Short mmCIF file of N, CA and C in Angstrom, two decimals:
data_model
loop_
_atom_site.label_atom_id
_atom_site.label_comp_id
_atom_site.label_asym_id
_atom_site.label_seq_id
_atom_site.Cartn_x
_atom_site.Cartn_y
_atom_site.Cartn_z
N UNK A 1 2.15 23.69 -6.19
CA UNK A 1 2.87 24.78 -6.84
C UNK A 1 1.88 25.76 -7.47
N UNK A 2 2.10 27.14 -8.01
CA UNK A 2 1.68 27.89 -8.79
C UNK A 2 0.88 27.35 -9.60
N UNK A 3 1.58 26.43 -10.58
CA UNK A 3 0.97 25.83 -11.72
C UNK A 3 0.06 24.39 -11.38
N UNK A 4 0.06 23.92 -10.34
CA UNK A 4 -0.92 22.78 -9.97
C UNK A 4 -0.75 21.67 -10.23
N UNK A 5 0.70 21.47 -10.09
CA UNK A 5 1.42 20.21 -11.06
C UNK A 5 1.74 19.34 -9.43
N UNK A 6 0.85 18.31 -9.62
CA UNK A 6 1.40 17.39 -8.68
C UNK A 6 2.15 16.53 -8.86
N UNK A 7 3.38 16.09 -7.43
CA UNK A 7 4.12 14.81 -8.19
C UNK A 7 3.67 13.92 -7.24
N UNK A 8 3.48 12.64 -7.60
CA UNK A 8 3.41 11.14 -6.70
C UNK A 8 3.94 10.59 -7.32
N UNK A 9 4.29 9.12 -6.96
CA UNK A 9 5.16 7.89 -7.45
C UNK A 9 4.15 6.83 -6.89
N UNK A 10 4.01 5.70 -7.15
CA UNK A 10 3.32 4.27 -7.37
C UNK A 10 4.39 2.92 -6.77
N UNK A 11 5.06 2.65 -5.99
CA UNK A 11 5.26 1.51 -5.79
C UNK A 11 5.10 0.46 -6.00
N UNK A 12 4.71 -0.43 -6.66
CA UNK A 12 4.72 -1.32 -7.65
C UNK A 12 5.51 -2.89 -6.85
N UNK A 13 4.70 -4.02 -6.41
CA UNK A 13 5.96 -5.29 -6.94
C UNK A 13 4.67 -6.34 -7.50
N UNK A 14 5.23 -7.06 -7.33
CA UNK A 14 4.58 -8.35 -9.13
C UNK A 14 3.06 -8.16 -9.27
N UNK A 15 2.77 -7.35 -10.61
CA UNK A 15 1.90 -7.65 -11.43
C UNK A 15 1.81 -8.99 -12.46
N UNK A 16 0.33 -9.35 -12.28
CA UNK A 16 0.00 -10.28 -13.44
C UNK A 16 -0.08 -9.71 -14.36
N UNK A 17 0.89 -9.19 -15.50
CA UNK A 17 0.40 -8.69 -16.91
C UNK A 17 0.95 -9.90 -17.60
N UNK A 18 0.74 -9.92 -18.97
CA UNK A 18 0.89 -10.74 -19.81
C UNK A 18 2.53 -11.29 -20.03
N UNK A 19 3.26 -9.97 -19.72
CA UNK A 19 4.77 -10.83 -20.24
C UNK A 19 5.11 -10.83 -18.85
N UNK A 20 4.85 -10.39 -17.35
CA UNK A 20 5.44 -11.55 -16.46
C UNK A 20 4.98 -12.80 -16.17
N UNK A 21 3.49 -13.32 -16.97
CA UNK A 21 2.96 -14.44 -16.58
C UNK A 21 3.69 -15.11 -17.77
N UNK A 22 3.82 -14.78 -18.74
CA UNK A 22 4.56 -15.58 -19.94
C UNK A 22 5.95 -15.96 -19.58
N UNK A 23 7.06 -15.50 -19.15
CA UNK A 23 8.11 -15.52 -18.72
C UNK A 23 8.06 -16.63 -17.41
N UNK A 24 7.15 -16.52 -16.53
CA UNK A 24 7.20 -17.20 -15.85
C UNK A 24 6.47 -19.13 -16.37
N UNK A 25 6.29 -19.44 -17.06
CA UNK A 25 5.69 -20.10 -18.05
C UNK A 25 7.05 -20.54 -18.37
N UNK A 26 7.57 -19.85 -19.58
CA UNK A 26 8.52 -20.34 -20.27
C UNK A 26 9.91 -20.96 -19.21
N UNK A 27 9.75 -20.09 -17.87
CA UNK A 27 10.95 -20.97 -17.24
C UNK A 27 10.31 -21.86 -16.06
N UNK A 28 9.50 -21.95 -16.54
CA UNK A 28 8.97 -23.69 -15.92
C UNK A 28 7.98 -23.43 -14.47
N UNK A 29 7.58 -21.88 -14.22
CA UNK A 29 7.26 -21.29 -13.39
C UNK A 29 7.69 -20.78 -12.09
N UNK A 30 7.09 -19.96 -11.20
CA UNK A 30 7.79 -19.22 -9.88
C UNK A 30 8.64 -20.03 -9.80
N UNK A 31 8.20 -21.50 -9.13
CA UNK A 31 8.97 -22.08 -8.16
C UNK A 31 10.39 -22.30 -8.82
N UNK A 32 10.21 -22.72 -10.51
CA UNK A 32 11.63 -23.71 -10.77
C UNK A 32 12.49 -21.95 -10.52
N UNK A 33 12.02 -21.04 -10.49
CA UNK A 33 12.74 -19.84 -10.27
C UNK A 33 13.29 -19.01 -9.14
N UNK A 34 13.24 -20.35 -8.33
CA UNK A 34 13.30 -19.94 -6.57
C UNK A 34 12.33 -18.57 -6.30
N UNK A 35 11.43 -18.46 -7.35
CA UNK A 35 10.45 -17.02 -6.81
C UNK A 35 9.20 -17.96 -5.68
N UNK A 36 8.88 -16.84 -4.98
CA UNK A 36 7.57 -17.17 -3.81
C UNK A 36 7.19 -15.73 -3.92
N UNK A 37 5.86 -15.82 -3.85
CA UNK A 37 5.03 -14.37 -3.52
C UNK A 37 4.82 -14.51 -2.05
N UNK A 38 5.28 -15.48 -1.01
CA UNK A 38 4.93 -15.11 0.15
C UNK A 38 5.55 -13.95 0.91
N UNK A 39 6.85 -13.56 0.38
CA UNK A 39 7.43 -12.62 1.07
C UNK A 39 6.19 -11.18 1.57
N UNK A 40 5.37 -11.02 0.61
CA UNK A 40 4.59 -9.76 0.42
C UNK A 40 2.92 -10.61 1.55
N UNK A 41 2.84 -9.42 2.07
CA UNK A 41 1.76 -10.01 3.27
C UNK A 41 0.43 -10.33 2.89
N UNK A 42 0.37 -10.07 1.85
CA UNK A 42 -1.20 -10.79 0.85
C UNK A 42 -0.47 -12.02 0.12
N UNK A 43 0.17 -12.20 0.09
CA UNK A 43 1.26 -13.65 -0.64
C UNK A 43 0.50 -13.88 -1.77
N UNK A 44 0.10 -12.94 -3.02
CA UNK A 44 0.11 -13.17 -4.03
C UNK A 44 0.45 -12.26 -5.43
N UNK A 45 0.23 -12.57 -6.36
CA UNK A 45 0.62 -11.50 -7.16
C UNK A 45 -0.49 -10.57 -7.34
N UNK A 46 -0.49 -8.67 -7.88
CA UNK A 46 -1.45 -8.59 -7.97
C UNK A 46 -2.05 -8.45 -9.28
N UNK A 47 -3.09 -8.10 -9.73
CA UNK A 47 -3.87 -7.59 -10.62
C UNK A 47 -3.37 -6.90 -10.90
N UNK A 48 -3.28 -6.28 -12.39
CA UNK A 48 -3.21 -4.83 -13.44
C UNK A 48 -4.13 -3.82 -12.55
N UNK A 49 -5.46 -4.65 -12.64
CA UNK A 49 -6.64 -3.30 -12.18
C UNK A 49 -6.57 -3.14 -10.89
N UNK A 50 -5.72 -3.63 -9.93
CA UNK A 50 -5.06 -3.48 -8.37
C UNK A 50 -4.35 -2.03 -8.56
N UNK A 51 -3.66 -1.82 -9.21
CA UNK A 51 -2.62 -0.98 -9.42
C UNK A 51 -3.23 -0.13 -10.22
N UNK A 52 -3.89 0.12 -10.98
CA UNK A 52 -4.55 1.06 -11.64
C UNK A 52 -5.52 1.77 -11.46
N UNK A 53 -6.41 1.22 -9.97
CA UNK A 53 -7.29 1.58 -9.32
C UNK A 53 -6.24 2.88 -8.23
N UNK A 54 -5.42 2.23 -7.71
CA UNK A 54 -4.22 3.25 -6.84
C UNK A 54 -3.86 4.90 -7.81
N UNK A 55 -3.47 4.31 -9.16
CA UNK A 55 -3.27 5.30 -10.02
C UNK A 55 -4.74 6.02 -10.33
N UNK A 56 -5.95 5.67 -10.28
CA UNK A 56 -6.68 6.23 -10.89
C UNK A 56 -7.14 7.23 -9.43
N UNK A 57 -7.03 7.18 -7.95
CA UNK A 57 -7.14 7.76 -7.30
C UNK A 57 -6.15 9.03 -6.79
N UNK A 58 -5.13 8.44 -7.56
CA UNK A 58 -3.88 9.79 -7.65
C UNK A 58 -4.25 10.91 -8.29
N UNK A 59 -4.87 10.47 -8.99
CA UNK A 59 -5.12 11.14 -10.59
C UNK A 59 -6.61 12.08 -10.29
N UNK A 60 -7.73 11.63 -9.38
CA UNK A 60 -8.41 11.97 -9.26
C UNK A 60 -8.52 13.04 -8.11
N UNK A 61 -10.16 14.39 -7.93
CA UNK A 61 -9.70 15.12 -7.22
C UNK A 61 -10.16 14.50 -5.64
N UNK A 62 -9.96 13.69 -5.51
CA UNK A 62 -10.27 12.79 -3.85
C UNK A 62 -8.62 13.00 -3.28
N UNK A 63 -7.84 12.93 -4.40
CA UNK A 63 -6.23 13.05 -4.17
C UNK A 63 -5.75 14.36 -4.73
N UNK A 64 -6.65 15.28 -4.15
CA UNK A 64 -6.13 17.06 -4.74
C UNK A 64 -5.04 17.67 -3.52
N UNK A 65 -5.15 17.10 -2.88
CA UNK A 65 -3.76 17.62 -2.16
C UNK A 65 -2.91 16.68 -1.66
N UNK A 66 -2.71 15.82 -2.28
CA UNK A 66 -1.46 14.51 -2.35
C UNK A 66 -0.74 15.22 -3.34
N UNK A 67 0.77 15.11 -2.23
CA UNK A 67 1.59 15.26 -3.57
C UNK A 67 3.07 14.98 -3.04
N UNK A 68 4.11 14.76 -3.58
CA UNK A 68 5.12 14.78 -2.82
C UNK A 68 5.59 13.47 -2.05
N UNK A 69 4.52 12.54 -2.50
CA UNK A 69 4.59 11.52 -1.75
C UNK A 69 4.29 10.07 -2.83
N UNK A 70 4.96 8.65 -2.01
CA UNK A 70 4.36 7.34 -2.92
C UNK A 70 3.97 6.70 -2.20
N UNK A 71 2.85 6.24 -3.39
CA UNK A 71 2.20 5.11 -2.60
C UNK A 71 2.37 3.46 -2.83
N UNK A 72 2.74 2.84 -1.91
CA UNK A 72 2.95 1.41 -2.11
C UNK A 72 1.91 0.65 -2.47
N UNK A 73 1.80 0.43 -3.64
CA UNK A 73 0.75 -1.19 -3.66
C UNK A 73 1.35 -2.43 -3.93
N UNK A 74 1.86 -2.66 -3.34
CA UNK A 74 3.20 -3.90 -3.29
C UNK A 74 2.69 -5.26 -2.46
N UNK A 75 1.38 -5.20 -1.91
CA UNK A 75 1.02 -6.60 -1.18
C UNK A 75 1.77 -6.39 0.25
N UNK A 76 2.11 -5.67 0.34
CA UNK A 76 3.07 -5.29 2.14
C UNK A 76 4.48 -6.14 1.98
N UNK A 77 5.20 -6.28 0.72
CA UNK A 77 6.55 -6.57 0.46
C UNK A 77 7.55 -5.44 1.19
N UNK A 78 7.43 -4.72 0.81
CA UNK A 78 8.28 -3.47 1.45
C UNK A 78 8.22 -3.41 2.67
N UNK A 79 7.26 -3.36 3.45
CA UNK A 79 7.11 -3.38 5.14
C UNK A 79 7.25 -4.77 5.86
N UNK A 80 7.54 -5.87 4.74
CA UNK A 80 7.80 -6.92 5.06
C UNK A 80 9.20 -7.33 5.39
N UNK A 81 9.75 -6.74 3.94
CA UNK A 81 11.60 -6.58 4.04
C UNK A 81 11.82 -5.80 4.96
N UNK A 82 11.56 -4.40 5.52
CA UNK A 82 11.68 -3.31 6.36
C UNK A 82 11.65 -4.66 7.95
#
């Protein structure tokens, strides 16, 4: 635009941050929760700094003409369900 305002979006599925690893803890973990990370094609959960590395390249000018668009860092969950 005029003003140089880009939009993107981040796709997102399970981060290790502190309150989904706690939660998963308190109910006895994934499994007693019928959860599996295999659905997603890296079959695990990821990192904070997985996902923040994605954001920090949005943000940066390597990504000056991205816009309009999201990017999945989901472990290939989405193209898995698809």
């Amino acid at each position: 635009s005029a003003d140089r305002i880009r939009v993107t979006a981040v796709l997102v599925g399970s981060v290790a941050t502190r309150m989904t690893l706690d939660g998963l803890e308190a109910a006895g973990g994934a499994e007693a929760l019928g959860l599996s990370f295999e659905p997603n094609r890296i079959a695990r959960i990821a990192n904070p700094s997985e996902i923040a590395t994605a954001i920090g390249f949005l943000i940066s000018d390597a990504a000056s003409f991205v816009t309009g668009s999201a990017m999945q860092v989901d472990g290939g969950l989405l193209a898995r369900l698809l």
